[in-house]
């Protein structure tokens, strides 16, 4: 196991409060940033001591990452070279440490209902892959006096993660104790859970507003890093500009009342064992992100106000390919509209994105109310969410009187 941990390198002797740590804003950092921020805060990083690279852009890659690629890989991993380069030689104030965790597994609300909660293998190995590009001609880290710290971290297993982080930081933080790291890791998990809770609550609020106003919404199904404008091309922003609220697949509400309402009948019929069970649609449930995408598709298929699902995936994504068909089938069998933007890479074809977004808006305008009405009819009228459902029932009754069936 030792070989997986970063080598001690030069080793800084200064306290953490005096160091600057750079973290590439890439891949699963997009869903775990609150963990890392709180971890380093609890360990005593100084003000301004933690710096994230900027969002992905062509300029960033041209200026800092070009020529640093090592193996042909998917687009989000390829972009990491620009982030590494920006942190290494694009800072006004030099960083002391480049911290790029090899995230092996992820915390997930589906843990216990799925086979595992692993990160994509390319995500796990990406730091090693990208680092090699900066060692090719000479060791740029050594030349710039920057320590490279890239521990394997099993974020899906808190006790193991604490052990891994202790071993990784022993060479970075003088006098670090196991008690300190355990305490800091606990705080980091709490911060991540709190952030997650806030976003899920926000999604619930959006659904309540949709019910109150009779406005359908869209669900974007992608990976967390598709929020990066250079990776996801801000497609969700374009959709929102059409006047429809947008929910993000990773942050759907998981409150008991909503889940009972959506999945209760299937549990009673013995089709699934829990609202979080995805074994009916996805048996190979090893990947945390993939599991959550499948679950979100199930949620969207049942939630009346989600009238449309928009799937995003990146160029050469081997993880997403096997899920295209099940995700589309789960969504469409409920009558929910489904559109996808696949193979996203550095080209942002603004014209064609605009046309496709306008097409989605046209379909929503034409069919959304009927979709909501039909989905509503399948759910129990004895709703555990009476405030939402009463509002929706009035909206549906009003629209049924004026709209033709599609
Ligand atoms: S999920 Fe797909 S795009 Fe993302 S890192 Fe893995 S292979 Fe690459």
Short mmCIF file of C-alpha atoms and ligand atoms in Angstrom, two decimals:
data_model
loop_
_atom_site.label_atom_id
_atom_site.label_comp_id
_atom_site.label_asym_id
_atom_site.label_seq_id
_atom_site.Cartn_x
_atom_site.Cartn_y
_atom_site.Cartn_z
CA UNK A 1 0.00 0.00 0.00
CA UNK A 2 2.94 2.31 0.77
CA UNK A 3 3.70 2.85 -2.91
CA UNK A 4 0.35 4.55 -3.41
CA UNK A 5 1.22 7.39 -1.10
CA UNK A 6 3.15 10.41 -2.21
CA UNK A 7 6.86 10.24 -1.49
CA UNK A 8 7.95 12.60 1.26
CA UNK A 9 9.85 14.76 -1.26
CA UNK A 10 11.75 17.73 0.11
CA UNK A 11 9.35 18.08 3.07
CA UNK A 12 8.48 21.53 4.38
CA UNK A 13 9.38 22.28 7.95
CA UNK A 14 7.22 25.41 8.25
CA UNK A 15 3.87 25.20 10.06
CA UNK A 16 0.84 24.78 7.83
CA UNK A 17 -0.25 28.35 8.63
CA UNK A 18 2.71 29.64 6.60
CA UNK A 19 2.25 27.41 3.56
CA UNK A 20 0.28 27.90 0.36
CA UNK A 21 -1.45 24.79 -0.95
CA UNK A 22 -2.78 24.58 -4.50
CA UNK A 23 -5.63 22.23 -5.42
CA UNK A 24 -6.60 21.61 -9.05
CA UNK A 25 -10.31 22.40 -9.50
CA UNK A 26 -11.02 19.21 -11.42
CA UNK A 27 -13.07 15.97 -11.49
CA UNK A 28 -14.40 14.94 -8.07
CA UNK A 29 -13.02 18.06 -6.40
CA UNK A 30 -16.21 19.60 -7.80
CA UNK A 31 -18.31 17.47 -5.45
CA UNK A 32 -15.89 17.29 -2.51
CA UNK A 33 -14.40 20.81 -2.28
CA UNK A 34 -16.16 21.51 1.02
CA UNK A 35 -14.40 18.52 2.52
CA UNK A 36 -10.94 19.76 1.50
CA UNK A 37 -11.58 23.37 2.51
CA UNK A 38 -12.74 22.35 5.98
CA UNK A 39 -9.98 19.77 6.36
CA UNK A 40 -7.20 22.28 5.72
CA UNK A 41 -8.97 24.93 7.82
CA UNK A 42 -9.19 22.52 10.75
CA UNK A 43 -5.54 21.59 10.30
CA UNK A 44 -4.58 25.26 10.58
CA UNK A 45 -4.02 26.62 7.07
CA UNK A 46 -3.52 30.39 7.10
CA UNK A 47 -5.77 32.99 5.48
CA UNK A 48 -5.35 32.80 1.70
CA UNK A 49 -3.27 29.67 2.12
CA UNK A 50 -5.57 27.48 0.06
CA UNK A 51 -5.80 28.22 -3.64
CA UNK A 52 -7.88 26.41 -6.25
CA UNK A 53 -7.02 26.63 -9.93
CA UNK A 54 -9.51 28.57 -12.02
CA UNK A 55 -12.31 27.04 -14.09
CA UNK A 56 -11.30 25.09 -17.16
CA UNK A 57 -10.80 27.13 -20.31
CA UNK A 58 -9.03 26.78 -23.65
CA UNK A 59 -6.76 29.64 -22.66
CA UNK A 60 -5.75 27.83 -19.48
CA UNK A 61 -4.84 24.71 -21.44
CA UNK A 62 -2.96 26.69 -24.11
CA UNK A 63 -0.99 28.70 -21.55
CA UNK A 64 -0.19 26.00 -19.02
CA UNK A 65 -1.08 22.50 -20.20
CA UNK A 66 -0.18 22.19 -23.85
CA UNK A 67 2.37 19.48 -24.55
CA UNK A 68 2.00 17.96 -21.07
CA UNK A 69 -0.38 15.16 -22.04
CA UNK A 70 0.85 11.63 -21.47
CA UNK A 71 -1.85 9.17 -22.49
CA UNK A 72 -4.90 9.58 -24.65
CA UNK A 73 -7.81 9.94 -22.26
CA UNK A 74 -11.22 11.45 -21.75
CA UNK A 75 -11.61 15.21 -22.04
CA UNK A 76 -12.04 16.10 -18.30
CA UNK A 77 -8.80 14.27 -17.42
CA UNK A 78 -6.91 15.81 -20.33
CA UNK A 79 -7.88 19.29 -19.08
CA UNK A 80 -6.14 18.64 -15.76
CA UNK A 81 -2.77 19.47 -17.33
CA UNK A 82 -3.88 23.10 -17.66
CA UNK A 83 -4.89 23.17 -13.97
CA UNK A 84 -1.57 21.68 -12.83
CA UNK A 85 0.39 24.13 -14.98
CA UNK A 86 -1.64 27.11 -13.75
CA UNK A 87 -0.91 26.19 -10.12
CA UNK A 88 2.76 25.46 -10.79
CA UNK A 89 3.76 28.52 -12.78
CA UNK A 90 0.69 30.71 -13.18
CA UNK A 91 0.46 32.09 -9.62
CA UNK A 92 1.47 35.58 -8.53
CA UNK A 93 2.51 34.06 -5.21
CA UNK A 94 4.12 30.67 -5.57
CA UNK A 95 2.45 27.68 -3.93
CA UNK A 96 4.48 25.37 -1.67
CA UNK A 97 2.45 22.22 -2.17
CA UNK A 98 0.36 20.91 -5.03
CA UNK A 99 -2.30 18.72 -3.45
CA UNK A 100 -4.09 16.44 -5.89
CA UNK A 101 -5.84 13.53 -4.11
CA UNK A 102 -6.33 10.25 -5.96
CA UNK A 103 -9.94 9.79 -4.89
CA UNK A 104 -10.66 6.07 -4.74
CA UNK A 105 -14.23 6.11 -3.41
CA UNK A 106 -16.87 8.68 -2.56
CA UNK A 107 -19.42 9.24 0.17
CA UNK A 108 -22.85 8.61 -1.31
CA UNK A 109 -26.40 8.61 0.05
CA UNK A 110 -26.83 5.31 -1.82
CA UNK A 111 -24.17 3.51 0.24
CA UNK A 112 -25.73 0.42 1.79
CA UNK A 113 -28.11 -0.02 -1.16
CA UNK A 114 -25.49 -0.49 -3.90
CA UNK A 115 -22.50 -2.78 -4.43
CA UNK A 116 -19.89 -0.07 -3.96
CA UNK A 117 -19.26 3.64 -4.11
CA UNK A 118 -16.08 3.90 -6.17
CA UNK A 119 -14.79 6.81 -8.20
CA UNK A 120 -14.20 6.30 -11.90
CA UNK A 121 -10.83 4.51 -12.45
CA UNK A 122 -9.66 7.39 -14.62
CA UNK A 123 -10.44 9.80 -11.78
CA UNK A 124 -8.45 7.66 -9.34
CA UNK A 125 -5.39 7.51 -11.53
CA UNK A 126 -5.60 10.95 -13.13
CA UNK A 127 -3.12 12.68 -10.76
CA UNK A 128 -0.40 10.10 -11.57
CA UNK A 129 -1.18 10.35 -15.25
CA UNK A 130 -1.01 14.16 -15.33
CA UNK A 131 2.00 14.42 -13.02
CA UNK A 132 4.01 12.35 -15.51
CA UNK A 133 3.62 15.13 -18.09
CA UNK A 134 5.41 17.52 -15.73
CA UNK A 135 8.31 15.13 -15.14
CA UNK A 136 8.99 14.29 -18.76
CA UNK A 137 11.92 16.56 -19.59
CA UNK A 138 12.81 17.57 -16.06
CA UNK A 139 11.17 17.37 -12.63
CA UNK A 140 9.27 20.65 -12.70
CA UNK A 141 8.07 20.18 -9.12
CA UNK A 142 11.64 19.93 -7.81
CA UNK A 143 12.81 22.76 -10.05
CA UNK A 144 10.09 25.09 -8.72
CA UNK A 145 10.47 23.91 -5.11
CA UNK A 146 6.89 22.64 -4.96
CA UNK A 147 6.07 19.48 -3.05
CA UNK A 148 3.67 17.16 -4.81
CA UNK A 149 1.22 15.41 -2.47
CA UNK A 150 -1.22 12.98 -4.05
CA UNK A 151 -2.51 10.45 -1.56
CA UNK A 152 -4.95 7.72 -2.46
CA UNK A 153 -8.04 8.66 -0.44
CA UNK A 154 -11.03 6.39 0.13
CA UNK A 155 -13.55 9.13 0.90
CA UNK A 156 -16.32 6.53 0.95
CA UNK A 157 -14.72 4.98 4.07
CA UNK A 158 -14.13 7.70 6.69
CA UNK A 159 -11.84 5.67 8.99
CA UNK A 160 -9.62 4.55 6.16
CA UNK A 161 -9.59 8.08 4.71
CA UNK A 162 -8.33 9.45 8.04
CA UNK A 163 -5.52 6.87 8.08
CA UNK A 164 -4.55 7.61 4.48
CA UNK A 165 -4.55 11.36 5.08
CA UNK A 166 -2.47 10.99 8.24
CA UNK A 167 0.18 9.06 6.33
CA UNK A 168 0.13 11.58 3.49
CA UNK A 169 0.38 14.68 5.70
CA UNK A 170 3.00 13.30 8.09
CA UNK A 171 5.63 14.67 5.70
CA UNK A 172 3.83 17.97 5.25
CA UNK A 173 2.70 19.09 8.70
CA UNK A 174 5.40 18.89 11.37
CA UNK A 175 4.19 17.26 14.58
CA UNK A 176 0.83 16.15 13.15
CA UNK A 177 -0.92 13.72 15.48
CA UNK A 178 -3.46 11.04 14.71
CA UNK A 179 -5.92 12.76 17.04
CA UNK A 180 -5.58 16.02 15.08
CA UNK A 181 -6.22 14.36 11.75
CA UNK A 182 -9.19 12.39 13.09
CA UNK A 183 -10.75 15.56 14.46
CA UNK A 184 -10.09 17.47 11.21
CA UNK A 185 -11.47 14.68 9.04
CA UNK A 186 -14.64 14.54 11.17
CA UNK A 187 -15.10 18.29 10.67
CA UNK A 188 -14.50 17.90 6.94
CA UNK A 189 -17.16 15.19 6.57
CA UNK A 190 -19.61 17.32 8.58
CA UNK A 191 -18.98 20.33 6.31
CA UNK A 192 -19.52 18.20 3.21
CA UNK A 193 -22.75 16.75 4.62
CA UNK A 194 -23.99 20.21 5.54
CA UNK A 195 -23.29 21.56 2.04
CA UNK A 196 -25.03 18.57 0.52
CA UNK A 197 -28.03 19.09 2.80
CA UNK A 198 -28.30 22.77 1.85
CA UNK A 199 -28.35 22.00 -1.86
CA UNK A 200 -30.93 19.22 -1.46
CA UNK A 201 -33.12 21.58 0.55
CA UNK A 202 -32.80 24.16 -2.23
CA UNK A 203 -33.94 21.56 -4.78
CA UNK A 204 -36.96 20.80 -2.61
CA UNK A 205 -37.78 24.51 -2.49
CA UNK A 206 -37.56 24.69 -6.28
CA UNK A 207 -39.96 21.76 -6.63
CA UNK A 208 -42.36 23.43 -4.18
CA UNK A 209 -42.22 26.62 -6.23
CA UNK A 210 -42.88 24.62 -9.40
CA UNK A 211 -45.96 23.11 -7.76
CA UNK A 212 -47.18 26.48 -6.58
CA UNK A 213 -46.68 28.23 -9.91
CA UNK A 214 -47.45 25.32 -12.22
CA UNK A 215 -44.03 25.70 -13.83
CA UNK A 216 -42.31 22.49 -14.91
CA UNK A 217 -38.60 22.15 -14.35
CA UNK A 218 -35.67 20.31 -15.94
CA UNK A 219 -33.19 17.92 -14.45
CA UNK A 220 -29.60 17.99 -15.63
CA UNK A 221 -27.92 14.59 -15.35
CA UNK A 222 -24.18 14.81 -15.53
CA UNK A 223 -21.15 14.45 -13.33
CA UNK A 224 -20.23 17.10 -10.80
CA UNK A 225 -17.47 18.52 -13.01
CA UNK A 226 -20.01 19.33 -15.73
CA UNK A 227 -20.70 22.41 -13.57
CA UNK A 228 -17.30 23.62 -14.75
CA UNK A 229 -18.08 26.03 -17.64
CA UNK A 230 -15.11 24.66 -19.61
CA UNK A 231 -16.36 21.07 -19.31
CA UNK A 232 -20.17 21.41 -19.34
CA UNK A 233 -20.25 24.54 -21.55
CA UNK A 234 -22.89 26.15 -19.32
CA UNK A 235 -25.70 24.27 -21.04
CA UNK A 236 -27.72 24.34 -17.82
CA UNK A 237 -27.44 28.15 -17.77
CA UNK A 238 -28.75 28.35 -21.32
CA UNK A 239 -31.67 26.11 -20.33
CA UNK A 240 -32.45 28.23 -17.30
CA UNK A 241 -32.43 31.33 -19.50
CA UNK A 242 -35.45 29.83 -21.28
CA UNK A 243 -37.44 30.34 -18.06
CA UNK A 244 -37.37 26.82 -16.65
CA UNK A 245 -35.86 26.08 -13.22
CA UNK A 246 -33.01 23.59 -13.41
CA UNK A 247 -32.26 20.87 -10.85
CA UNK A 248 -28.92 19.10 -10.68
CA UNK A 249 -29.00 15.28 -10.49
CA UNK A 250 -26.57 14.95 -7.57
CA UNK A 251 -28.60 17.22 -5.31
CA UNK A 252 -32.17 15.99 -5.46
CA UNK A 253 -34.14 16.00 -2.20
CA UNK A 254 -34.03 12.71 -0.32
CA UNK A 255 -36.54 13.55 2.42
CA UNK A 256 -38.59 10.61 3.60
CA UNK A 257 -41.96 12.14 2.70
CA UNK A 258 -40.97 12.73 -0.92
CA UNK A 259 -39.39 9.29 -1.31
CA UNK A 260 -42.43 7.58 0.23
CA UNK A 261 -44.67 9.42 -2.17
CA UNK A 262 -42.62 8.56 -5.25
CA UNK A 263 -41.58 4.99 -4.43
CA UNK A 264 -44.00 3.78 -1.74
CA UNK A 265 -46.26 1.81 -4.11
CA UNK A 266 -43.31 -0.06 -5.65
CA UNK A 267 -42.00 -0.96 -2.22
CA UNK A 268 -45.44 -2.19 -1.18
CA UNK A 269 -45.56 -4.32 -4.34
CA UNK A 270 -42.13 -5.80 -3.58
CA UNK A 271 -40.55 -4.39 -6.75
CA UNK A 272 -37.81 -2.62 -4.82
CA UNK A 273 -36.72 -2.90 -1.21
CA UNK A 274 -36.13 0.79 -0.55
CA UNK A 275 -36.56 4.15 -2.29
CA UNK A 276 -32.77 4.12 -2.72
CA UNK A 277 -32.68 0.68 -4.34
CA UNK A 278 -31.54 0.84 -7.99
CA UNK A 279 -31.19 -2.90 -8.55
CA UNK A 280 -34.30 -2.86 -10.73
CA UNK A 281 -32.52 -0.73 -13.35
CA UNK A 282 -28.77 -1.09 -12.71
CA UNK A 283 -27.16 -4.22 -11.33
CA UNK A 284 -23.52 -3.25 -11.81
CA UNK A 285 -23.73 -0.68 -9.05
CA UNK A 286 -20.04 -0.15 -8.24
CA UNK A 287 -19.50 3.47 -9.29
CA UNK A 288 -20.77 6.23 -6.98
CA UNK A 289 -21.45 8.80 -9.71
CA UNK A 290 -23.02 6.28 -12.07
CA UNK A 291 -25.28 4.92 -9.31
CA UNK A 292 -26.46 8.42 -8.48
CA UNK A 293 -27.17 9.18 -12.14
CA UNK A 294 -29.36 6.06 -12.41
CA UNK A 295 -31.15 6.91 -9.17
CA UNK A 296 -31.74 10.49 -10.32
CA UNK A 297 -33.24 9.16 -13.57
CA UNK A 298 -35.66 7.04 -11.50
CA UNK A 299 -36.52 10.04 -9.34
CA UNK A 300 -37.11 12.22 -12.42
CA UNK A 301 -39.31 9.58 -14.02
CA UNK A 302 -41.64 9.69 -11.00
CA UNK A 303 -41.53 13.34 -9.95
CA UNK A 304 -44.38 15.07 -11.79
CA UNK A 305 -42.81 18.52 -12.09
CA UNK A 306 -39.65 17.26 -13.73
CA UNK A 307 -40.88 17.34 -17.30
CA UNK A 308 -37.53 16.97 -19.00
CA UNK A 309 -34.15 15.32 -18.38
CA UNK A 310 -31.03 16.64 -20.09
CA UNK A 311 -28.05 14.29 -20.04
CA UNK A 312 -24.48 15.60 -20.30
CA UNK A 313 -21.39 13.49 -20.89
CA UNK A 314 -17.84 14.11 -22.00
CA UNK A 315 -15.70 13.03 -24.90
CA UNK A 316 -14.36 9.48 -24.53
CA UNK A 317 -16.17 8.77 -21.29
CA UNK A 318 -16.01 5.01 -20.90
CA UNK A 319 -18.08 5.14 -17.71
CA UNK A 320 -21.10 6.85 -19.20
CA UNK A 321 -21.42 4.81 -22.39
CA UNK A 322 -23.07 1.70 -20.86
CA UNK A 323 -25.56 3.93 -19.03
CA UNK A 324 -26.89 5.83 -22.04
CA UNK A 325 -29.60 3.30 -22.85
CA UNK A 326 -30.86 2.54 -19.30
CA UNK A 327 -30.96 6.22 -18.31
CA UNK A 328 -32.89 7.15 -21.44
CA UNK A 329 -35.24 4.17 -21.08
CA UNK A 330 -35.98 4.88 -17.41
CA UNK A 331 -36.73 8.50 -18.21
CA UNK A 332 -38.77 8.01 -21.36
CA UNK A 333 -40.92 5.15 -20.10
CA UNK A 334 -42.58 7.69 -17.81
CA UNK A 335 -43.28 10.06 -20.69
CA UNK A 336 -40.66 12.52 -19.45
CA UNK A 337 -38.81 14.31 -22.24
CA UNK A 338 -35.19 13.24 -22.72
CA UNK A 339 -32.37 15.05 -24.54
CA UNK A 340 -28.65 14.46 -24.41
CA UNK A 341 -25.45 16.35 -25.15
CA UNK A 342 -22.75 13.70 -25.53
CA UNK A 343 -19.04 13.82 -26.27
CA UNK A 344 -18.61 17.34 -24.90
CA UNK A 345 -15.04 18.50 -25.43
CA UNK A 346 -13.18 21.75 -26.00
CA UNK A 347 -15.38 22.83 -28.89
CA UNK A 348 -18.36 24.84 -27.79
CA UNK A 349 -20.58 24.99 -30.85
CA UNK A 350 -22.55 27.98 -29.57
CA UNK A 351 -24.94 27.95 -32.55
CA UNK A 352 -25.91 24.31 -32.32
CA UNK A 353 -26.21 24.43 -28.51
CA UNK A 354 -28.56 27.40 -28.90
CA UNK A 355 -30.69 25.58 -31.49
CA UNK A 356 -30.92 22.46 -29.33
CA UNK A 357 -31.77 24.48 -26.21
CA UNK A 358 -34.51 26.26 -28.17
CA UNK A 359 -35.80 22.88 -29.34
CA UNK A 360 -35.98 21.67 -25.74
CA UNK A 361 -37.81 24.86 -24.76
CA UNK A 362 -40.27 24.34 -27.65
CA UNK A 363 -41.07 20.79 -26.51
CA UNK A 364 -41.50 21.93 -22.93
CA UNK A 365 -43.79 24.74 -23.97
CA UNK A 366 -45.89 22.33 -25.98
CA UNK A 367 -45.99 19.21 -23.81
CA UNK A 368 -44.84 19.94 -20.25
CA UNK A 369 -48.27 20.46 -18.71
CA UNK A 370 -49.59 17.19 -20.10
CA UNK A 371 -46.48 15.36 -18.93
CA UNK A 372 -46.93 16.74 -15.41
CA UNK A 373 -50.62 15.79 -15.47
CA UNK A 374 -49.97 12.20 -16.54
CA UNK A 375 -47.19 11.65 -14.05
CA UNK A 376 -49.35 13.10 -11.32
CA UNK A 377 -52.17 10.69 -12.14
CA UNK A 378 -49.86 7.74 -11.47
CA UNK A 379 -49.04 8.82 -7.93
CA UNK A 380 -51.10 8.28 -4.84
CA UNK A 381 -53.62 11.06 -4.18
CA UNK A 382 -53.00 10.39 -0.46
CA UNK A 383 -49.83 12.35 -0.69
CA UNK A 384 -47.52 12.85 2.25
CA UNK A 385 -46.75 16.25 0.70
CA UNK A 386 -50.22 17.81 0.86
CA UNK A 387 -49.04 21.40 0.51
CA UNK A 388 -47.26 20.67 -2.76
CA UNK A 389 -49.84 18.32 -4.11
CA UNK A 390 -52.84 20.50 -3.38
CA UNK A 391 -51.18 23.34 -5.22
CA UNK A 392 -50.37 21.10 -8.13
CA UNK A 393 -53.84 19.57 -8.28
CA UNK A 394 -55.32 23.02 -8.78
CA UNK A 395 -52.79 23.81 -11.50
CA UNK A 396 -53.44 20.53 -13.25
CA UNK A 397 -57.21 20.91 -13.04
CA UNK A 398 -56.98 24.39 -14.53
CA UNK A 399 -54.70 23.30 -17.35
CA UNK A 400 -56.76 20.18 -18.12
CA UNK A 401 -59.75 22.37 -18.85
CA UNK A 402 -57.86 24.34 -21.51
CA UNK A 403 -55.17 22.06 -23.01
CA UNK A 404 -55.75 19.37 -25.64
CA UNK A 405 -54.22 15.95 -25.00
CA UNK A 406 -50.94 15.36 -26.83
S1 LIG B 1 -16.42 9.50 -15.66
FE1 LIG B 1 -15.89 9.46 -17.85
S2 LIG B 1 -15.26 11.53 -18.41
FE2 LIG B 1 -15.25 11.36 -16.16
S3 LIG B 1 -13.16 10.84 -15.63
FE3 LIG B 1 -14.27 8.92 -15.82
S4 LIG B 1 -13.97 8.26 -17.96
FE4 LIG B 1 -13.40 10.42 -17.79
#
